[in-house]
Amino acid sequence: MPSALPISRRAAAPAAAGPAAVPIDLALQGGGAHGAFTWGVLDRLLQDDGPALDGLSGTSAGALNAAVLASGFADGGRAGARAALQAFWLDLSASGGCFGPAPMLRNAGAGGAQDLSAFNLDGLPLYNWTQQWLNSFSPYQFNPFDLNPLRDVVARHVNAAALRKGPLALFVTATEVRSGQPRIFTRKDLSVDALLASACLPQLFKAVTIDGHAYWDGGYSGNPALWPLIYETRALDLLLVRINPLLRPELPDTAAEISDRVNEITFNAGLMAEMRAIGFVQRLIAQGKLDDQQYKNLRLHEIADDAGLAPLHPSSKLNTDRRFLERLRDLGHAAADAWLRAHRADLGRRATLHPDRFLQPR
């Protein structure tokens, strides 16, 4: 990772006069099945004539969304990207076990219940037994043949040749196991293995080996990584699609709750560090100590729905029930629609998210 994380020494392109022409980068968080929320956000953004997508950075489920979108976009523009995302998530729901080794849990949930908490798995005896079993064995023991149903799903919906010819910059983050450093895969070297590496939780799957290097989930080093967008694209507007909570009002007091919260904090740490660095550079530019023609003064934005996703326990990230994924899609679609109505005119003009607000939730 570059030492001057939020700085780009390339002069950024000036913002266009209207929002439809403003280039925008998307940063997509990971979160297992909760990535269906991002599917809904992307579907709504793609329905809009603007903004103009420039670059995509994603981790884990965010990387899958980014790669599928870019594949569809390369072949069919916005309509092709929307169709590709829908096909991918519906295929994933039919395959089962894509975000964990327990496909028997994928259809758990209380039918057509209005409360999203009905799709949590933590109250199921089978889920709790499975978690205890996983805590006793590693994937090198319980899955020696490294079976992963996600591989076939990704292979059906990500076209590496289309990515290379497509117009969108793409960055996928994985974590190199031995060094602990992020590895950024671009559309030039992206593969099915790279996407599996970005989504590889070490408690559930063997490390993914690429060119002699072993990789785990990219969330340990960036969820998602922002710096590739800062260095490698022209856009000054950066929209984060966030699905992981920054704030949990309740204090975890069981072993499972403590473990879940530790994972959430760990997976947010890289993003928070980058936000802190971006805020520092923004203050220096505002004070005239840095030249905004040499250093990017980003306009940050965010789409999230903490209240809507609040009923969900981390266990629901394994639940690929189609009804659940479509409910999450609808939440994401509504959140993006609300954001566009409130902030479309801000694109190219002003930020709608300040790093300090992000780092100090109330």
Tab-separated table of C-alpha atoms in Angstrom:
chain	number	residue	atom	x	y	z
A	1	MET	CA	0.000	0.000	0.000
A	2	PRO	CA	1.424	3.439	-0.879
A	3	SER	CA	2.636	5.434	2.115
A	4	ALA	CA	0.800	8.591	1.050
A	5	LEU	CA	-2.478	6.765	0.874
A	6	PRO	CA	-4.992	9.459	-0.076
A	7	ILE	CA	-2.756	11.458	-2.398
A	8	SER	CA	-2.718	11.349	-6.170
A	9	ARG	CA	-0.008	13.299	-7.961
A	10	ARG	CA	-1.964	13.161	-11.196
A	11	ALA	CA	-3.970	16.304	-11.811
A	12	ALA	CA	-7.625	15.342	-11.657
A	13	ALA	CA	-10.011	16.095	-14.494
A	14	PRO	CA	-12.232	19.113	-13.793
A	15	ALA	CA	-15.836	18.411	-12.884
A	16	ALA	CA	-18.332	18.753	-15.692
A	17	ALA	CA	-21.202	21.216	-15.544
A	18	GLY	CA	-24.014	18.728	-15.115
A	19	PRO	CA	-24.371	15.648	-12.892
A	20	ALA	CA	-25.023	13.326	-15.825
A	21	ALA	CA	-21.461	13.911	-17.060
A	22	VAL	CA	-19.702	13.729	-13.697
A	23	PRO	CA	-17.461	10.645	-13.391
A	24	ILE	CA	-17.956	8.733	-10.157
A	25	ASP	CA	-16.143	5.855	-8.498
A	26	LEU	CA	-17.956	3.192	-6.479
A	27	ALA	CA	-16.440	1.502	-3.414
A	28	LEU	CA	-18.352	-1.657	-2.486
A	29	GLN	CA	-18.100	-3.358	0.902
A	30	GLY	CA	-18.195	-7.089	1.470
A	31	GLY	CA	-20.589	-8.898	3.762
A	32	GLY	CA	-21.643	-12.266	2.375
A	33	ALA	CA	-25.324	-12.484	1.510
A	34	HIS	CA	-25.766	-8.886	2.670
A	35	GLY	CA	-24.104	-7.984	-0.621
A	36	ALA	CA	-27.592	-8.322	-2.096
A	37	PHE	CA	-28.254	-4.884	-0.567
A	38	THR	CA	-25.473	-3.571	-2.820
A	39	TRP	CA	-27.091	-5.369	-5.756
A	40	GLY	CA	-30.170	-3.214	-5.166
A	41	VAL	CA	-28.105	-0.030	-4.878
A	42	LEU	CA	-26.283	-0.765	-8.122
A	43	ASP	CA	-29.499	-1.653	-9.921
A	44	ARG	CA	-30.977	1.743	-9.041
A	45	LEU	CA	-27.810	3.656	-9.964
A	46	LEU	CA	-27.691	1.862	-13.312
A	47	GLN	CA	-31.285	2.860	-14.031
A	48	ASP	CA	-30.253	6.513	-13.821
A	49	ASP	CA	-28.823	8.379	-16.815
A	50	GLY	CA	-26.094	9.730	-14.528
A	51	PRO	CA	-23.702	9.550	-12.844
A	52	ALA	CA	-21.095	8.246	-15.257
A	53	LEU	CA	-19.362	5.220	-13.737
A	54	ASP	CA	-15.583	5.411	-13.876
A	55	GLY	CA	-14.041	2.923	-11.441
A	56	LEU	CA	-15.132	0.141	-9.095
A	57	SER	CA	-13.333	-1.143	-6.003
A	58	GLY	CA	-14.740	-4.088	-4.093
A	59	THR	CA	-13.944	-6.656	-1.455
A	60	SER	CA	-15.528	-10.080	-0.971
A	61	ALA	CA	-19.225	-9.787	-1.932
A	62	GLY	CA	-18.430	-6.236	-3.038
A	63	ALA	CA	-15.773	-7.612	-5.383
A	64	LEU	CA	-18.274	-10.094	-6.808
A	65	ASN	CA	-20.790	-7.308	-7.408
A	66	ALA	CA	-18.122	-5.147	-9.032
A	67	ALA	CA	-16.829	-7.896	-11.340
A	68	VAL	CA	-20.302	-9.018	-12.427
A	69	LEU	CA	-21.376	-5.421	-13.055
A	70	ALA	CA	-18.236	-4.694	-15.084
A	71	SER	CA	-18.700	-7.892	-17.120
A	72	GLY	CA	-22.295	-7.032	-17.966
A	73	PHE	CA	-21.452	-3.400	-18.636
A	74	ALA	CA	-18.707	-4.329	-21.096
A	75	ASP	CA	-21.116	-6.364	-23.197
A	76	GLY	CA	-24.394	-4.488	-22.766
A	77	GLY	CA	-23.941	-1.144	-21.053
A	78	ARG	CA	-26.186	-0.246	-18.131
A	79	ALA	CA	-28.945	-2.654	-19.138
A	80	GLY	CA	-26.407	-5.452	-19.529
A	81	ALA	CA	-24.955	-4.739	-16.087
A	82	ARG	CA	-28.397	-4.824	-14.443
A	83	ALA	CA	-29.249	-8.115	-16.125
A	84	ALA	CA	-25.880	-9.606	-15.154
A	85	LEU	CA	-26.307	-8.699	-11.483
A	86	GLN	CA	-29.776	-10.185	-11.336
A	87	ALA	CA	-28.682	-13.399	-13.017
A	88	PHE	CA	-25.714	-13.731	-10.656
A	89	TRP	CA	-27.679	-13.292	-7.415
A	90	LEU	CA	-30.493	-15.586	-8.504
A	91	ASP	CA	-27.967	-18.236	-9.520
A	92	LEU	CA	-26.201	-17.808	-6.169
A	93	SER	CA	-29.484	-18.311	-4.304
A	94	ALA	CA	-30.115	-21.536	-6.199
A	95	SER	CA	-26.623	-22.915	-5.608
A	96	GLY	CA	-26.451	-22.760	-1.798
A	97	GLY	CA	-23.447	-22.853	0.473
A	98	CYS	CA	-21.657	-20.062	-1.414
A	99	PHE	CA	-20.838	-18.020	1.687
A	100	GLY	CA	-20.249	-20.923	4.050
A	101	PRO	CA	-19.963	-24.698	4.266
A	102	ALA	CA	-23.542	-25.311	5.357
A	103	PRO	CA	-25.881	-25.344	2.346
A	104	MET	CA	-28.567	-26.956	4.490
A	105	LEU	CA	-29.040	-23.540	6.123
A	106	ARG	CA	-29.599	-21.551	2.968
A	107	ASN	CA	-33.389	-21.729	3.010
A	108	ALA	CA	-33.716	-20.909	6.693
A	109	GLY	CA	-36.055	-18.055	7.493
A	110	ALA	CA	-39.646	-17.496	8.403
A	111	GLY	CA	-41.294	-17.537	5.028
A	112	GLY	CA	-42.867	-14.223	4.109
A	113	ALA	CA	-42.319	-12.596	7.505
A	114	GLN	CA	-42.080	-8.821	7.394
A	115	ASP	CA	-39.304	-8.693	9.984
A	116	LEU	CA	-35.862	-9.231	8.440
A	117	SER	CA	-34.726	-10.845	11.674
A	118	ALA	CA	-36.707	-13.902	10.581
A	119	PHE	CA	-33.802	-14.671	8.254
A	120	ASN	CA	-31.196	-14.742	11.027
A	121	LEU	CA	-29.692	-18.155	11.656
A	122	ASP	CA	-28.298	-17.731	15.176
A	123	GLY	CA	-31.463	-19.056	16.805
A	124	LEU	CA	-31.349	-22.336	14.906
A	125	PRO	CA	-29.863	-25.325	16.771
A	126	LEU	CA	-28.324	-26.591	13.521
A	127	TYR	CA	-26.510	-23.290	12.966
A	128	ASN	CA	-25.153	-23.222	16.516
A	129	TRP	CA	-24.014	-26.834	16.265
A	130	THR	CA	-22.303	-26.034	12.957
A	131	GLN	CA	-20.480	-23.069	14.491
A	132	GLN	CA	-19.219	-25.182	17.389
A	133	TRP	CA	-18.013	-27.786	14.933
A	134	LEU	CA	-16.221	-25.151	12.813
A	135	ASN	CA	-14.478	-23.832	15.917
A	136	SER	CA	-12.996	-27.282	16.449
A	137	PHE	CA	-11.678	-27.917	12.936
A	138	SER	CA	-10.032	-25.934	10.174
A	139	PRO	CA	-11.135	-26.053	6.521
A	140	TYR	CA	-7.983	-28.073	5.831
A	141	GLN	CA	-9.594	-30.788	7.963
A	142	PHE	CA	-13.308	-30.601	7.227
A	143	ASN	CA	-12.945	-29.678	3.531
A	144	PRO	CA	-9.736	-31.390	2.350
A	145	PHE	CA	-10.789	-31.266	-1.319
A	146	ASP	CA	-11.473	-27.515	-1.086
A	147	LEU	CA	-14.987	-27.764	-2.498
A	148	ASN	CA	-16.469	-24.321	-3.050
A	149	PRO	CA	-19.811	-23.886	-4.849
A	150	LEU	CA	-19.053	-20.189	-5.319
A	151	ARG	CA	-16.382	-21.074	-7.882
A	152	ASP	CA	-18.856	-22.391	-10.447
A	153	VAL	CA	-21.252	-19.486	-9.897
A	154	VAL	CA	-18.519	-16.905	-10.409
A	155	ALA	CA	-17.224	-18.716	-13.508
A	156	ARG	CA	-20.693	-18.542	-15.049
A	157	HIS	CA	-21.100	-14.799	-14.548
A	158	VAL	CA	-17.666	-13.142	-14.739
A	159	ASN	CA	-16.119	-12.819	-18.189
A	160	ALA	CA	-12.433	-11.951	-17.866
A	161	ALA	CA	-12.144	-11.143	-21.586
A	162	ALA	CA	-15.072	-8.725	-21.324
A	163	LEU	CA	-13.517	-7.075	-18.282
A	164	ARG	CA	-10.281	-6.422	-20.144
A	165	LYS	CA	-12.031	-4.714	-23.062
A	166	GLY	CA	-14.639	-2.906	-20.967
A	167	PRO	CA	-14.529	0.798	-20.074
A	168	LEU	CA	-14.670	0.493	-16.278
A	169	ALA	CA	-11.584	0.401	-14.078
A	170	LEU	CA	-11.846	-2.479	-11.620
A	171	PHE	CA	-9.971	-3.178	-8.380
A	172	VAL	CA	-10.452	-6.270	-6.214
A	173	THR	CA	-8.763	-6.587	-2.826
A	174	ALA	CA	-7.433	-9.766	-1.239
A	175	THR	CA	-5.085	-10.146	1.750
A	176	GLU	CA	-1.736	-11.880	1.291
A	177	VAL	CA	-1.594	-14.325	4.195
A	178	ARG	CA	2.122	-14.312	4.985
A	179	SER	CA	2.704	-10.541	4.765
A	180	GLY	CA	-0.746	-9.366	5.802
A	181	GLN	CA	-0.622	-6.796	2.989
A	182	PRO	CA	-3.390	-6.063	0.492
A	183	ARG	CA	-3.116	-7.367	-3.052
A	184	ILE	CA	-5.091	-5.402	-5.617
A	185	PHE	CA	-6.211	-7.346	-8.672
A	186	THR	CA	-7.211	-5.263	-11.678
A	187	ARG	CA	-9.206	-6.166	-14.754
A	188	LYS	CA	-5.902	-7.059	-16.451
A	189	ASP	CA	-5.119	-9.884	-14.019
A	190	LEU	CA	-8.519	-10.662	-12.513
A	191	SER	CA	-9.561	-14.307	-12.435
A	192	VAL	CA	-12.072	-16.550	-10.735
A	193	ASP	CA	-9.365	-17.443	-8.214
A	194	ALA	CA	-8.773	-13.747	-7.449
A	195	LEU	CA	-12.457	-13.246	-6.689
A	196	LEU	CA	-12.523	-16.364	-4.514
A	197	ALA	CA	-9.441	-15.050	-2.712
A	198	SER	CA	-11.177	-11.752	-2.007
A	199	ALA	CA	-14.068	-13.676	-0.436
A	200	CYS	CA	-12.001	-16.314	1.384
A	201	LEU	CA	-12.842	-16.392	5.088
A	202	PRO	CA	-10.050	-18.537	6.598
A	203	GLN	CA	-12.386	-20.191	9.112
A	204	LEU	CA	-14.483	-21.542	6.231
A	205	PHE	CA	-12.232	-22.038	3.216
A	206	LYS	CA	-8.624	-22.887	2.471
A	207	ALA	CA	-6.400	-19.989	1.455
A	208	VAL	CA	-6.526	-19.369	-2.288
A	209	THR	CA	-3.094	-19.738	-3.904
A	210	ILE	CA	-2.243	-17.550	-6.909
A	211	ASP	CA	1.270	-17.498	-8.383
A	212	GLY	CA	2.677	-19.091	-5.236
A	213	HIS	CA	1.033	-16.590	-2.850
A	214	ALA	CA	-1.743	-17.544	-0.440
A	215	TYR	CA	-4.667	-15.157	0.023
A	216	TRP	CA	-7.506	-14.620	2.480
A	217	ASP	CA	-10.492	-12.303	2.453
A	218	GLY	CA	-9.689	-8.745	1.401
A	219	GLY	CA	-11.685	-7.355	4.310
A	220	TYR	CA	-8.690	-7.832	6.597
A	221	SER	CA	-6.744	-5.185	4.662
A	222	GLY	CA	-9.430	-3.045	3.036
A	223	ASN	CA	-13.213	-3.291	3.014
A	224	PRO	CA	-13.105	-1.894	0.421
A	225	ALA	CA	-9.740	-0.411	-0.510
A	226	LEU	CA	-10.155	3.226	-1.576
A	227	TRP	CA	-6.588	4.068	-2.571
A	228	PRO	CA	-6.636	2.325	-5.989
A	229	LEU	CA	-9.536	4.574	-6.991
A	230	ILE	CA	-7.648	7.624	-5.758
A	231	TYR	CA	-4.491	6.805	-7.694
A	232	GLU	CA	-5.844	5.190	-10.839
A	233	THR	CA	-9.047	6.982	-11.896
A	234	ARG	CA	-9.952	10.535	-12.846
A	235	ALA	CA	-13.095	10.803	-10.725
A	236	LEU	CA	-13.229	13.158	-7.755
A	237	ASP	CA	-16.612	11.869	-6.589
A	238	LEU	CA	-16.347	8.617	-4.631
A	239	LEU	CA	-19.487	6.823	-3.482
A	240	LEU	CA	-19.157	4.213	-0.726
A	241	VAL	CA	-21.850	1.559	-0.516
A	242	ARG	CA	-21.638	0.478	3.105
A	243	ILE	CA	-23.358	-2.611	4.493
A	244	ASN	CA	-21.376	-3.248	7.690
A	245	PRO	CA	-22.439	-1.360	10.830
A	246	LEU	CA	-19.972	1.064	12.383
A	247	LEU	CA	-21.923	1.333	15.608
A	248	ARG	CA	-23.552	-1.413	17.677
A	249	PRO	CA	-25.605	0.024	20.551
A	250	GLU	CA	-25.697	-3.250	22.462
A	251	LEU	CA	-22.684	-4.597	24.361
A	252	PRO	CA	-21.749	-8.141	23.259
A	253	ASP	CA	-21.563	-10.478	26.245
A	254	THR	CA	-21.548	-14.004	24.853
A	255	ALA	CA	-18.611	-15.722	23.175
A	256	ALA	CA	-20.389	-15.730	19.817
A	257	GLU	CA	-21.426	-12.064	20.065
A	258	ILE	CA	-17.911	-11.003	21.061
A	259	SER	CA	-16.417	-12.924	18.132
A	260	ASP	CA	-18.916	-11.394	15.710
A	261	ARG	CA	-18.212	-7.865	16.919
A	262	VAL	CA	-14.436	-8.385	16.774
A	263	ASN	CA	-14.865	-9.454	13.138
A	264	GLU	CA	-16.945	-6.355	12.364
A	265	ILE	CA	-14.375	-4.047	13.937
A	266	THR	CA	-11.525	-5.788	12.118
A	267	PHE	CA	-13.288	-5.557	8.774
A	268	ASN	CA	-13.990	-1.830	9.244
A	269	ALA	CA	-10.479	-0.928	10.447
A	270	GLY	CA	-8.824	-0.493	7.050
A	271	LEU	CA	-11.650	1.638	5.709
A	272	MET	CA	-11.611	3.870	8.788
A	273	ALA	CA	-7.851	4.386	8.458
A	274	GLU	CA	-8.235	5.448	4.846
A	275	MET	CA	-11.062	7.823	5.759
A	276	ARG	CA	-8.864	9.362	8.446
A	277	ALA	CA	-6.064	9.883	5.910
A	278	ILE	CA	-8.449	11.394	3.359
A	279	GLY	CA	-9.760	13.804	5.985
A	280	PHE	CA	-6.191	14.863	6.814
A	281	VAL	CA	-5.421	15.658	3.174
A	282	GLN	CA	-8.705	17.545	2.811
A	283	ARG	CA	-7.796	19.753	5.778
A	284	LEU	CA	-4.363	20.496	4.305
A	285	ILE	CA	-5.934	21.461	0.979
A	286	ALA	CA	-8.487	23.685	2.737
A	287	GLN	CA	-5.625	25.412	4.600
A	288	GLY	CA	-3.757	26.024	1.344
A	289	LYS	CA	-0.884	23.762	2.349
A	290	LEU	CA	-1.446	21.395	-0.573
A	291	ASP	CA	-2.234	22.162	-4.207
A	292	ASP	CA	-5.597	20.682	-5.233
A	293	GLN	CA	-4.271	20.460	-8.806
A	294	GLN	CA	-1.700	17.940	-7.607
A	295	TYR	CA	-3.619	16.213	-4.794
A	296	LYS	CA	-7.117	14.877	-5.085
A	297	ASN	CA	-9.657	16.719	-2.989
A	298	LEU	CA	-12.266	13.995	-2.992
A	299	ARG	CA	-15.981	14.564	-2.784
A	300	LEU	CA	-17.139	11.646	-0.632
A	301	HIS	CA	-20.635	10.184	-0.628
A	302	GLU	CA	-22.262	7.187	1.045
A	303	ILE	CA	-25.300	4.984	0.575
A	304	ALA	CA	-26.198	2.882	3.593
A	305	ASP	CA	-29.247	1.824	5.596
A	306	ASP	CA	-28.165	1.078	9.138
A	307	ALA	CA	-31.736	1.176	10.433
A	308	GLY	CA	-33.055	-1.159	7.745
A	309	LEU	CA	-30.248	-3.683	8.242
A	310	ALA	CA	-30.192	-3.383	12.040
A	311	PRO	CA	-32.370	-6.487	12.649
A	312	LEU	CA	-29.808	-8.700	10.917
A	313	HIS	CA	-27.404	-10.863	12.901
A	314	PRO	CA	-24.028	-11.692	11.300
A	315	SER	CA	-25.310	-15.252	10.866
A	316	SER	CA	-27.662	-14.025	8.150
A	317	LYS	CA	-24.649	-13.393	5.925
A	318	LEU	CA	-24.733	-17.145	5.210
A	319	ASN	CA	-28.413	-17.175	4.272
A	320	THR	CA	-28.858	-17.212	0.500
A	321	ASP	CA	-32.604	-17.816	0.545
A	322	ARG	CA	-33.962	-16.084	-2.563
A	323	ARG	CA	-36.677	-14.311	-0.569
A	324	PHE	CA	-34.042	-12.861	1.739
A	325	LEU	CA	-31.772	-11.728	-1.088
A	326	GLU	CA	-34.681	-10.028	-2.856
A	327	ARG	CA	-35.689	-8.259	0.350
A	328	LEU	CA	-32.146	-6.959	0.706
A	329	ARG	CA	-32.136	-5.912	-2.954
A	330	ASP	CA	-35.304	-3.909	-2.401
A	331	LEU	CA	-33.779	-2.183	0.646
A	332	GLY	CA	-30.719	-1.246	-1.374
A	333	HIS	CA	-32.821	-0.023	-4.286
A	334	ALA	CA	-34.845	2.217	-1.960
A	335	ALA	CA	-31.714	3.558	-0.246
A	336	ALA	CA	-30.135	4.467	-3.592
A	337	ASP	CA	-33.332	6.061	-4.816
A	338	ALA	CA	-33.533	8.217	-1.684
A	339	TRP	CA	-29.879	9.202	-2.057
A	340	LEU	CA	-30.297	10.178	-5.696
A	341	ARG	CA	-33.359	12.309	-4.927
A	342	ALA	CA	-31.484	14.062	-2.132
A	343	HIS	CA	-28.008	14.362	-3.607
A	344	ARG	CA	-27.930	13.953	-7.387
A	345	ALA	CA	-27.320	17.704	-7.771
A	346	ASP	CA	-24.359	17.509	-5.369
A	347	LEU	CA	-22.327	15.320	-7.715
A	348	GLY	CA	-19.440	17.291	-9.138
A	349	ARG	CA	-20.053	20.118	-6.698
A	350	ARG	CA	-19.819	19.128	-3.053
A	351	ALA	CA	-19.300	16.168	-0.737
A	352	THR	CA	-22.239	14.706	1.159
A	353	LEU	CA	-20.095	12.650	3.550
A	354	HIS	CA	-17.310	14.067	5.707
A	355	PRO	CA	-14.650	11.649	6.955
A	356	ASP	CA	-14.993	12.925	10.535
A	357	ARG	CA	-18.681	12.078	10.552
A	358	PHE	CA	-17.850	8.629	9.274
A	359	LEU	CA	-15.273	8.036	11.978
A	360	GLN	CA	-17.399	9.315	14.843
A	361	PRO	CA	-20.897	7.831	14.441
A	362	ARG	CA	-23.532	8.923	16.905
